[in-house]
CSV table of C-alpha atoms and ligand atoms in Angstrom, one decimal:
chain,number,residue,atom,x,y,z
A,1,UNK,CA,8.4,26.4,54.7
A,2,UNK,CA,7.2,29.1,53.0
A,3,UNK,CA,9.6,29.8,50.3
A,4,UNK,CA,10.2,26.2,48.5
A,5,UNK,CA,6.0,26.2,48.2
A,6,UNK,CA,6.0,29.5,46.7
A,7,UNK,CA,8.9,27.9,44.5
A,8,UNK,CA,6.4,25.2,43.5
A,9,UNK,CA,3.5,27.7,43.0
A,10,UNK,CA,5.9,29.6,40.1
A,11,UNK,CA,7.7,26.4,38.9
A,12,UNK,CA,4.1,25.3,38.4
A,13,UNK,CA,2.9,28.7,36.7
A,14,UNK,CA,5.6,28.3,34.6
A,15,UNK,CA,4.9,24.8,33.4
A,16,UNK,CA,1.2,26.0,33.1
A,17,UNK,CA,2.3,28.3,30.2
A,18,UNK,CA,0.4,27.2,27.3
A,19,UNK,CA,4.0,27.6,25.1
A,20,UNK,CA,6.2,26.2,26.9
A,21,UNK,CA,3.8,23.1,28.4
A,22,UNK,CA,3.4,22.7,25.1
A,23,UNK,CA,6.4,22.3,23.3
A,24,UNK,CA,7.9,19.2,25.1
A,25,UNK,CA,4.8,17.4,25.8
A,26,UNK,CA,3.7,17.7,21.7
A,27,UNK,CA,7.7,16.6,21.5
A,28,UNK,CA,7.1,13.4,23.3
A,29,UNK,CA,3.9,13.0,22.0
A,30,UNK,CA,5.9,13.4,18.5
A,31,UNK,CA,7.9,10.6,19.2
A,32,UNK,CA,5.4,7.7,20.7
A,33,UNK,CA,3.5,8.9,17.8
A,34,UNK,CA,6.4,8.2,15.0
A,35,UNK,CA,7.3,5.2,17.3
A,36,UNK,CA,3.7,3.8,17.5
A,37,UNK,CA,3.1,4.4,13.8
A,38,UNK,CA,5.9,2.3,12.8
A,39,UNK,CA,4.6,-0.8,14.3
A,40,UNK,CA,1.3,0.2,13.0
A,41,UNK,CA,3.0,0.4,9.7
A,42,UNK,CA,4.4,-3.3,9.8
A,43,UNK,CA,1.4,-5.0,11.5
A,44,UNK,CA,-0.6,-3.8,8.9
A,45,UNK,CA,1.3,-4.6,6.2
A,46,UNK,CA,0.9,-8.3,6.4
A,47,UNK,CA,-1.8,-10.0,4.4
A,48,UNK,CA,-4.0,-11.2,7.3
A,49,UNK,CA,-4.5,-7.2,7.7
A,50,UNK,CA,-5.7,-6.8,4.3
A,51,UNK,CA,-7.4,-9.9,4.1
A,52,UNK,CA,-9.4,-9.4,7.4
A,53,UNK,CA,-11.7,-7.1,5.3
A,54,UNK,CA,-11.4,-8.1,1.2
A,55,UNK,CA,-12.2,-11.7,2.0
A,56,UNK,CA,-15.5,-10.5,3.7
A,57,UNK,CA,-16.3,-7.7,1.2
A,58,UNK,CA,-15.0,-9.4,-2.5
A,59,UNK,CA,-13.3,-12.2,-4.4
A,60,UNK,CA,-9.8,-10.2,-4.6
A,61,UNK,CA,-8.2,-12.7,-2.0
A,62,UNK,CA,-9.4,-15.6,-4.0
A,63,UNK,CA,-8.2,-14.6,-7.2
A,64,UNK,CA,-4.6,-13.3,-5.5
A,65,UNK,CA,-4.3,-17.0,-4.1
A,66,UNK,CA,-5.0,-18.3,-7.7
A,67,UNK,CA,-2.2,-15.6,-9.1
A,68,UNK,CA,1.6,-16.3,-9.7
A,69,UNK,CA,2.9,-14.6,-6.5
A,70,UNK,CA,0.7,-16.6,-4.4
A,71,UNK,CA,2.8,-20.5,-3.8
A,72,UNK,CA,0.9,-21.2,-1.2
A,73,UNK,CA,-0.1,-20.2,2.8
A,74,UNK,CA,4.1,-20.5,3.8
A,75,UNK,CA,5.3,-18.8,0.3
A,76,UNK,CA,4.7,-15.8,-0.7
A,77,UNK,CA,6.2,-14.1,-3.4
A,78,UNK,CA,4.7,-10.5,-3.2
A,79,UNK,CA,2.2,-9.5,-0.1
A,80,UNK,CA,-0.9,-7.7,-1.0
A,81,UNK,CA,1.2,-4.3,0.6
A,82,UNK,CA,4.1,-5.4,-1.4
A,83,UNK,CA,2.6,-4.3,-4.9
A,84,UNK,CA,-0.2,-1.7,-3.4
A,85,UNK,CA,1.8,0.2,-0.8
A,86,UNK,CA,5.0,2.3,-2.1
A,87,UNK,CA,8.3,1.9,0.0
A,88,UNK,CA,8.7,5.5,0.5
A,89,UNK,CA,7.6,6.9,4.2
A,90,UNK,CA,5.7,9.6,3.2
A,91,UNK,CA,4.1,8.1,0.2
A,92,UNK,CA,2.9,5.1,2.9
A,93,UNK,CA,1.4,7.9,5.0
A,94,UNK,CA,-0.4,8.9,2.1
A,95,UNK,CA,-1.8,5.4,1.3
A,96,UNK,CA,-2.8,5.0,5.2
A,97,UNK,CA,-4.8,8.1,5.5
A,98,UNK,CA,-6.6,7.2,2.5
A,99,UNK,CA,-7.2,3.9,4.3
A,100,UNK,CA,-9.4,5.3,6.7
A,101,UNK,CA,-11.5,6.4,3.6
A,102,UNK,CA,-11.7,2.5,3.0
A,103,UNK,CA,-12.6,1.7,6.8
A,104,UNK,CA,-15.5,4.3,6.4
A,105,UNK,CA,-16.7,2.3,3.6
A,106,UNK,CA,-16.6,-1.1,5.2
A,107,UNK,CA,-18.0,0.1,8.3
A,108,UNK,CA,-20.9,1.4,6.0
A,109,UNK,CA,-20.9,-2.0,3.7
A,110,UNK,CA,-21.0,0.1,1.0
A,111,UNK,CA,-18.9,-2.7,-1.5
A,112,UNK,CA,-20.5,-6.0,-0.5
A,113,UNK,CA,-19.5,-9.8,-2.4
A,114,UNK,CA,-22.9,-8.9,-4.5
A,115,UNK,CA,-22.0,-5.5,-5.7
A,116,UNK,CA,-18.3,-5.6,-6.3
A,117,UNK,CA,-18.0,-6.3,-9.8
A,118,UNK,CA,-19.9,-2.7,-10.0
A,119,UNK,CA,-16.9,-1.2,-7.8
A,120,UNK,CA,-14.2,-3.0,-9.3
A,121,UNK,CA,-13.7,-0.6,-12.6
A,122,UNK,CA,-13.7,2.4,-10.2
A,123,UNK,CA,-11.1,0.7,-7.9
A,124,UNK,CA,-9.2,-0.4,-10.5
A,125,UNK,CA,-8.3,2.6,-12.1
A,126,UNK,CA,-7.5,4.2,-8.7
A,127,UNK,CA,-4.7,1.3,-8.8
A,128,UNK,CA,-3.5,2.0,-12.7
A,129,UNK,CA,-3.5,5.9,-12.2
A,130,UNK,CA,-1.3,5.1,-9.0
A,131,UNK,CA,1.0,2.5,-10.7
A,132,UNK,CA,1.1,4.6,-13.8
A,133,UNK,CA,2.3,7.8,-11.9
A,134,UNK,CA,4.9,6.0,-10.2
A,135,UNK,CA,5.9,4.0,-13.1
A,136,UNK,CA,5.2,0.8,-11.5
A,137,UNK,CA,7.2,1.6,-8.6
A,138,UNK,CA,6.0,-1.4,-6.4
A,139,UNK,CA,6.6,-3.9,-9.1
A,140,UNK,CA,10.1,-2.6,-10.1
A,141,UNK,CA,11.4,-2.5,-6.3
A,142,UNK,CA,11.4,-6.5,-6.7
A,143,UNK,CA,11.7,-6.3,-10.6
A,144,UNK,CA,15.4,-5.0,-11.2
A,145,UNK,CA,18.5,-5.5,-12.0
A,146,UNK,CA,19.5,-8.8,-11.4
A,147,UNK,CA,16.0,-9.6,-11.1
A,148,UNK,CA,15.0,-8.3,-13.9
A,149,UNK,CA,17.4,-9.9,-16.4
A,150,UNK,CA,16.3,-9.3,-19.9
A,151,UNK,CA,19.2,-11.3,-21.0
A,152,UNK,CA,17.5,-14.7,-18.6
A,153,UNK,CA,14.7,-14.2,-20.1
A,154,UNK,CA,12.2,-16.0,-22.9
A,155,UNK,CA,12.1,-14.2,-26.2
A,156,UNK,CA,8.7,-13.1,-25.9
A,157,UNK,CA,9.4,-11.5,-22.6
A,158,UNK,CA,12.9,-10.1,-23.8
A,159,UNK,CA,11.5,-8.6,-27.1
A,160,UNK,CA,8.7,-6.7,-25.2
A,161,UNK,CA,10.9,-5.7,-21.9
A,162,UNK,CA,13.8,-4.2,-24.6
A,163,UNK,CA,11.7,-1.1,-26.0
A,164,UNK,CA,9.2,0.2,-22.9
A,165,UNK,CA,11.6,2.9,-22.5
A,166,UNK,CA,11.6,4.2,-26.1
A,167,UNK,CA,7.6,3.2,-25.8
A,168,UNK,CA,7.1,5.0,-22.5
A,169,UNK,CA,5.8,2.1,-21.4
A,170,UNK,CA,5.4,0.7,-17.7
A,171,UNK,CA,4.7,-2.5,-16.5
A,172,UNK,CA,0.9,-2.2,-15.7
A,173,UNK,CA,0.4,-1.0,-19.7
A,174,UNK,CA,1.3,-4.9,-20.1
A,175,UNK,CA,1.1,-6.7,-16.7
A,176,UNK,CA,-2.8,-5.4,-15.9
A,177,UNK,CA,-4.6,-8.4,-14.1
A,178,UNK,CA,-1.5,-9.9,-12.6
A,179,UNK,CA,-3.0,-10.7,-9.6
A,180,UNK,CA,-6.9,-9.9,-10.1
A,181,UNK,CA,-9.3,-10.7,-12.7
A,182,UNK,CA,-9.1,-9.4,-16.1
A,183,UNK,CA,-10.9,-6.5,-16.6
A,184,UNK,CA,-11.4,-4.5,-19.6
A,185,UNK,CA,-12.8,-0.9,-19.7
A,186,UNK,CA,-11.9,2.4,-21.1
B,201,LIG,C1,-11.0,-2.0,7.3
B,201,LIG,C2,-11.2,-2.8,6.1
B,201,LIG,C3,-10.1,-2.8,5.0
B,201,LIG,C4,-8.8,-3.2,5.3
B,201,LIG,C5,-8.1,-3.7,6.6
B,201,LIG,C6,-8.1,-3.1,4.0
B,201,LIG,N1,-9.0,-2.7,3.0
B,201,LIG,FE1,-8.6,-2.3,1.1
B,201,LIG,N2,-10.4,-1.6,0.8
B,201,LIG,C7,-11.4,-1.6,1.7
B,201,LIG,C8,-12.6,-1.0,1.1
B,201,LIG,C9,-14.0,-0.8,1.9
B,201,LIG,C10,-12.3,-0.5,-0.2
B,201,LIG,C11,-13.2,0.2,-1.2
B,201,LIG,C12,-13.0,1.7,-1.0
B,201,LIG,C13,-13.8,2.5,-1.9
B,201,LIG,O1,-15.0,2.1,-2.2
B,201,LIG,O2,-13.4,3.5,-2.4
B,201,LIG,C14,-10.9,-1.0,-0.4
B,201,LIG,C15,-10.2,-0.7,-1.5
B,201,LIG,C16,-8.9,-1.1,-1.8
B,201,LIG,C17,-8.2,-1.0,-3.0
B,201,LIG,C18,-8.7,-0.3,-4.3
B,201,LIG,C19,-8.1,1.0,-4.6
B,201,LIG,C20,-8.2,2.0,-3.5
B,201,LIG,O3,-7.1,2.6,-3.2
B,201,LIG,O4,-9.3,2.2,-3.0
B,201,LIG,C21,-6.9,-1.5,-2.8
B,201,LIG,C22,-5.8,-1.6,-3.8
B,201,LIG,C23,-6.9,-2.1,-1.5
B,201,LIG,N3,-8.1,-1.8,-0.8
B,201,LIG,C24,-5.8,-2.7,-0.9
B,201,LIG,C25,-5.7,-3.1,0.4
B,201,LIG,C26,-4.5,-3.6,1.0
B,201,LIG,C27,-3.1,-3.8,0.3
B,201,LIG,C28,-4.7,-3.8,2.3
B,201,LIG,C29,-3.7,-4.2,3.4
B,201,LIG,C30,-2.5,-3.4,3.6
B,201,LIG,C31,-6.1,-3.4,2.6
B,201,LIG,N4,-6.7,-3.0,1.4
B,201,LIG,C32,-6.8,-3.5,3.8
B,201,LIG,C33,-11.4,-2.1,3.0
B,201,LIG,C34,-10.2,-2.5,3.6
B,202,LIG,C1,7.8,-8.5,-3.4
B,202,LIG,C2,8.4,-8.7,-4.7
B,202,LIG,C3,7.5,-8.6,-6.0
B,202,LIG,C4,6.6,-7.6,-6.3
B,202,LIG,C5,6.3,-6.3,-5.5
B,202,LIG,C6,6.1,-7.9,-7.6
B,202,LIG,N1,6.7,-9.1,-8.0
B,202,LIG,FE1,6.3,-10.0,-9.8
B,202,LIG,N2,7.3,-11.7,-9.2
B,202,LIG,C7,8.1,-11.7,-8.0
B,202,LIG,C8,8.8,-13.0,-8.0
B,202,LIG,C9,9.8,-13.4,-6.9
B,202,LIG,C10,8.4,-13.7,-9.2
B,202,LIG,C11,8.9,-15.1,-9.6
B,202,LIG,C12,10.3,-15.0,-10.3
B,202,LIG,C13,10.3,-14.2,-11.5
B,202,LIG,O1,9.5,-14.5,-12.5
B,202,LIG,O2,11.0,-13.2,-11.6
B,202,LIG,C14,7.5,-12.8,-9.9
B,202,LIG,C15,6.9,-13.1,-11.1
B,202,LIG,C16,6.3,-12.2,-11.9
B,202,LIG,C17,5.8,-12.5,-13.3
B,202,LIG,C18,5.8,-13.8,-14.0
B,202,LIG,C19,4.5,-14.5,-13.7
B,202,LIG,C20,4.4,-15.9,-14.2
B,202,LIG,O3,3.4,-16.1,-14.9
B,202,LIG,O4,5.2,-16.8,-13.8
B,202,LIG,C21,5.3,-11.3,-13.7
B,202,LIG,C22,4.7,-11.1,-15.1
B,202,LIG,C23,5.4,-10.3,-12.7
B,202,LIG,N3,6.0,-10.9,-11.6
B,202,LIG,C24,5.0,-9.0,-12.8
B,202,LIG,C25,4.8,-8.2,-11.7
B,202,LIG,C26,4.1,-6.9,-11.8
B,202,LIG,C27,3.5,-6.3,-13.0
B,202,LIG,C28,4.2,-6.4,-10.5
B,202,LIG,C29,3.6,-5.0,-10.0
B,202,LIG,C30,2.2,-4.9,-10.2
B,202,LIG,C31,5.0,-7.3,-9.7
B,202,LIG,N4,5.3,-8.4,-10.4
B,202,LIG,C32,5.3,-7.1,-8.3
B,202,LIG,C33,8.2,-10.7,-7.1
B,202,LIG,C34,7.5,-9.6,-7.0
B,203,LIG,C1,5.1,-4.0,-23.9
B,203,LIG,C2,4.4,-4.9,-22.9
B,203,LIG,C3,5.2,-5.2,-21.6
B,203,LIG,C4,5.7,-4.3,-20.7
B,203,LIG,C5,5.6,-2.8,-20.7
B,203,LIG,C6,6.2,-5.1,-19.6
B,203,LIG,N1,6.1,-6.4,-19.9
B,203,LIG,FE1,6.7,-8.0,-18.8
B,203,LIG,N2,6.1,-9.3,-20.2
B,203,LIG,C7,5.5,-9.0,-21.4
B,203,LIG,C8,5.2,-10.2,-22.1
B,203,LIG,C9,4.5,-10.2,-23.5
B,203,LIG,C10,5.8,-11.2,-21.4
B,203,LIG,C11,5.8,-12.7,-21.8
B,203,LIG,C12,4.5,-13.3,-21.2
B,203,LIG,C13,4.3,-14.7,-21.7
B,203,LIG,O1,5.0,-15.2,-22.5
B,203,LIG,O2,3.3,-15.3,-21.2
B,203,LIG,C14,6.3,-10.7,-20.2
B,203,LIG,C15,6.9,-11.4,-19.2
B,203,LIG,C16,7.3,-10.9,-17.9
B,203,LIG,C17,7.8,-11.6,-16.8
B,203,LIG,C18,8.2,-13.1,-16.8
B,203,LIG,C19,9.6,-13.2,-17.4
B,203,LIG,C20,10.1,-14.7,-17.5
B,203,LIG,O3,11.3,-14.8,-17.1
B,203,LIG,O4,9.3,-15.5,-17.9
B,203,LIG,C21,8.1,-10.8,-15.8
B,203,LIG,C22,8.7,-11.1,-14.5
B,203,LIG,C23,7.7,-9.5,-16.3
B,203,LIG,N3,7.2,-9.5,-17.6
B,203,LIG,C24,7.8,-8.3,-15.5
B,203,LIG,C25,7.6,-7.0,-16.1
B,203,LIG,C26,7.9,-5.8,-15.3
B,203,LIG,C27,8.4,-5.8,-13.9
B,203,LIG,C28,7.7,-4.8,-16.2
B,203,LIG,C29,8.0,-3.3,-15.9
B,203,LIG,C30,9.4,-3.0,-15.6
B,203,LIG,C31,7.2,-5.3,-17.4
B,203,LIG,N4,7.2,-6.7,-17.3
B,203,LIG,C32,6.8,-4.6,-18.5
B,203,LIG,C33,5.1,-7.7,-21.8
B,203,LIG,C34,5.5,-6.5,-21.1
B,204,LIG,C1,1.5,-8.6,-8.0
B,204,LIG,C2,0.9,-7.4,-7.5
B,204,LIG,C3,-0.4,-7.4,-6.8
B,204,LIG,C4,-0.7,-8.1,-5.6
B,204,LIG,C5,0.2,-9.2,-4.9
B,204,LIG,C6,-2.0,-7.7,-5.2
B,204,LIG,N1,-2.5,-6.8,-6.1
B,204,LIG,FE1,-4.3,-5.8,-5.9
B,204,LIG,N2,-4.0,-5.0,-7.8
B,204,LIG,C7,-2.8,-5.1,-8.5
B,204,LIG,C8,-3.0,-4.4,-9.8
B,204,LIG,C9,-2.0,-4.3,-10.9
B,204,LIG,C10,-4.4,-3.9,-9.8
B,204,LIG,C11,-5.1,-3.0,-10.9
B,204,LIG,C12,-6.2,-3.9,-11.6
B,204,LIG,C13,-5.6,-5.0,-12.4
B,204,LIG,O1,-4.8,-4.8,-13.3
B,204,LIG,O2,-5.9,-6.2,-12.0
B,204,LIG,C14,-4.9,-4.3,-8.5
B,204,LIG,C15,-6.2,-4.0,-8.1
B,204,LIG,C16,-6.7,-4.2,-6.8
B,204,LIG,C17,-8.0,-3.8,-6.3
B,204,LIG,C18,-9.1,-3.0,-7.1
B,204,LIG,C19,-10.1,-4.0,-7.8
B,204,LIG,C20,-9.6,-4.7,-9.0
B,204,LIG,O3,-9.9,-5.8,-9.3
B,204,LIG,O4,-8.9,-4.0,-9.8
B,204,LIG,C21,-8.1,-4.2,-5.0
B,204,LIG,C22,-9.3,-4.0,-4.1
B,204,LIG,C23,-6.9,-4.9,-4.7
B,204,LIG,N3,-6.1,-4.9,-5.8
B,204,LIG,C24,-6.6,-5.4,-3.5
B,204,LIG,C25,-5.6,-6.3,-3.2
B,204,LIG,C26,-5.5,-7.2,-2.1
B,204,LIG,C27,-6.4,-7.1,-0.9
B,204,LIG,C28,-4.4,-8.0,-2.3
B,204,LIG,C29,-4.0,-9.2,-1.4
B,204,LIG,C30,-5.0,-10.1,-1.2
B,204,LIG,C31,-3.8,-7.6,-3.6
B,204,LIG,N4,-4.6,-6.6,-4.1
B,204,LIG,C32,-2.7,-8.2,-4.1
B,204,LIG,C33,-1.7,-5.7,-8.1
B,204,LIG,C34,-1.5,-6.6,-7.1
């Protein structure tokens, strides 16, 4: 009788070890993590996500609906998250954490309808420094190759698509206020 409790007693002590307690259980913690994150990831990539807090706070969903990748409610040609959050993993990790910054502010009603045109230069060039460093990334990941035939195209398009890489030039130097209200500052 004795022994196999005494057997318990060290298996227990064992377990108990900070280290090696430790090490599987942040392991499976790890993975439901990853795991849990992932659907996190999609859910909140759809526009009723974004949209749950910019139709409340500003016009931004208004003016998207009014924009050229907006058909209508059933087509969709580009998602809120499909120009403002980048395809890579990490780089959407990134984007989320700075999310929370944006709950904070909602929570707070810091950017309300009657303020946000006071906001918007400040957001917007968030958005252009983020597009610029990644030259355009989210546009180009629909934009290319076959997609992006300069060959299909008008000549006004063609002519200014055929130099931007002699010009250094990405798509937001040209395309600003695709999707949002025109806005001139700088
Ligand atoms: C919980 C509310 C909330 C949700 C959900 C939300 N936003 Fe925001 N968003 C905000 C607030 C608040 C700001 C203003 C942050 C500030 O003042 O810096 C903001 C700012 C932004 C900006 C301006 C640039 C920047 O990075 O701050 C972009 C772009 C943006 N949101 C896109 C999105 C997209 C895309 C989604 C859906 C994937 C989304 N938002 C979902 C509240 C939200
Ligand atoms: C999820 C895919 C997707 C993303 C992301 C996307 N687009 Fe588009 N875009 C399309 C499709 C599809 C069309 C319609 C067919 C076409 O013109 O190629 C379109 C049309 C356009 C047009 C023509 C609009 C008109 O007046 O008819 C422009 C300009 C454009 N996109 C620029 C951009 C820019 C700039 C970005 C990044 C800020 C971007 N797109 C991001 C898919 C996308
Ligand atoms: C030097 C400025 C400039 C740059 C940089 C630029 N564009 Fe354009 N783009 C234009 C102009 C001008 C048009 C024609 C608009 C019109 O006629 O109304 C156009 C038209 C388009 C169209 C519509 C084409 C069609 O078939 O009608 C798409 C899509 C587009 N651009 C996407 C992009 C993407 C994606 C990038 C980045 C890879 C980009 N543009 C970079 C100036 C530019
Ligand atoms: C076709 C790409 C595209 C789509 C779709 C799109 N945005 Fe944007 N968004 C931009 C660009 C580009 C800017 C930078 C400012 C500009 O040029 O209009 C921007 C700017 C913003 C800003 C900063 C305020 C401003 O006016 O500049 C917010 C907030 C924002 N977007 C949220 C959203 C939300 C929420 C959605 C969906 C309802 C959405 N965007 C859909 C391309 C897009």
């Amino acid at each position: 009788m004795g022994e196999p409790r005494s057997r318990t007693k060290k298996f227990w002590r064992w377990l108990k070890k900070p280290l090696l307690l430790g090490i599987p259980i942040g392991i499976v913690l790890v993975v439901i993590g990853l795991v849990g994150f992932q659907g996190v990831m999609v859910a909140s990539n759809m526009n009723a996500f974004c949209f749950s807090c910019h139709l409340k706070m500003d016009t931004i969903v208004q003016e998207y609906k009014a924009s050229p990748h907006y058909v209508s409610d059933d087509k969709v040609l580009a998602t809120c998250a499909d120009c403002h959050v980048p395809h890579e993993f990490i780089d959407k990790m990134k984007v989320k954490i700075a999310a929370t910054a944006d709950i904070y502010h909602m929570m707070k009603g810091t950017i309300t309808k009657e303020n946000f045109e006071e906001h918007r230069p400040r957001l917007a060039r968030i958005v252009w420094e983020d597009m610029k460093a990644s030259d355009s990334g989210t546009c180009r990941h629909c934009h290319s190759g076959e997609n992006f035939d300069l060959s299909k195209q008008p000549q006004r398009a063609r002519l200014n698509h055929e130099m931007i890489e002699q010009r250094g030039e990405t798509c937001i130097d040209c395309h600003a206020g695709i999707a949002h209200k025109r806005i001139t500052i700088e």
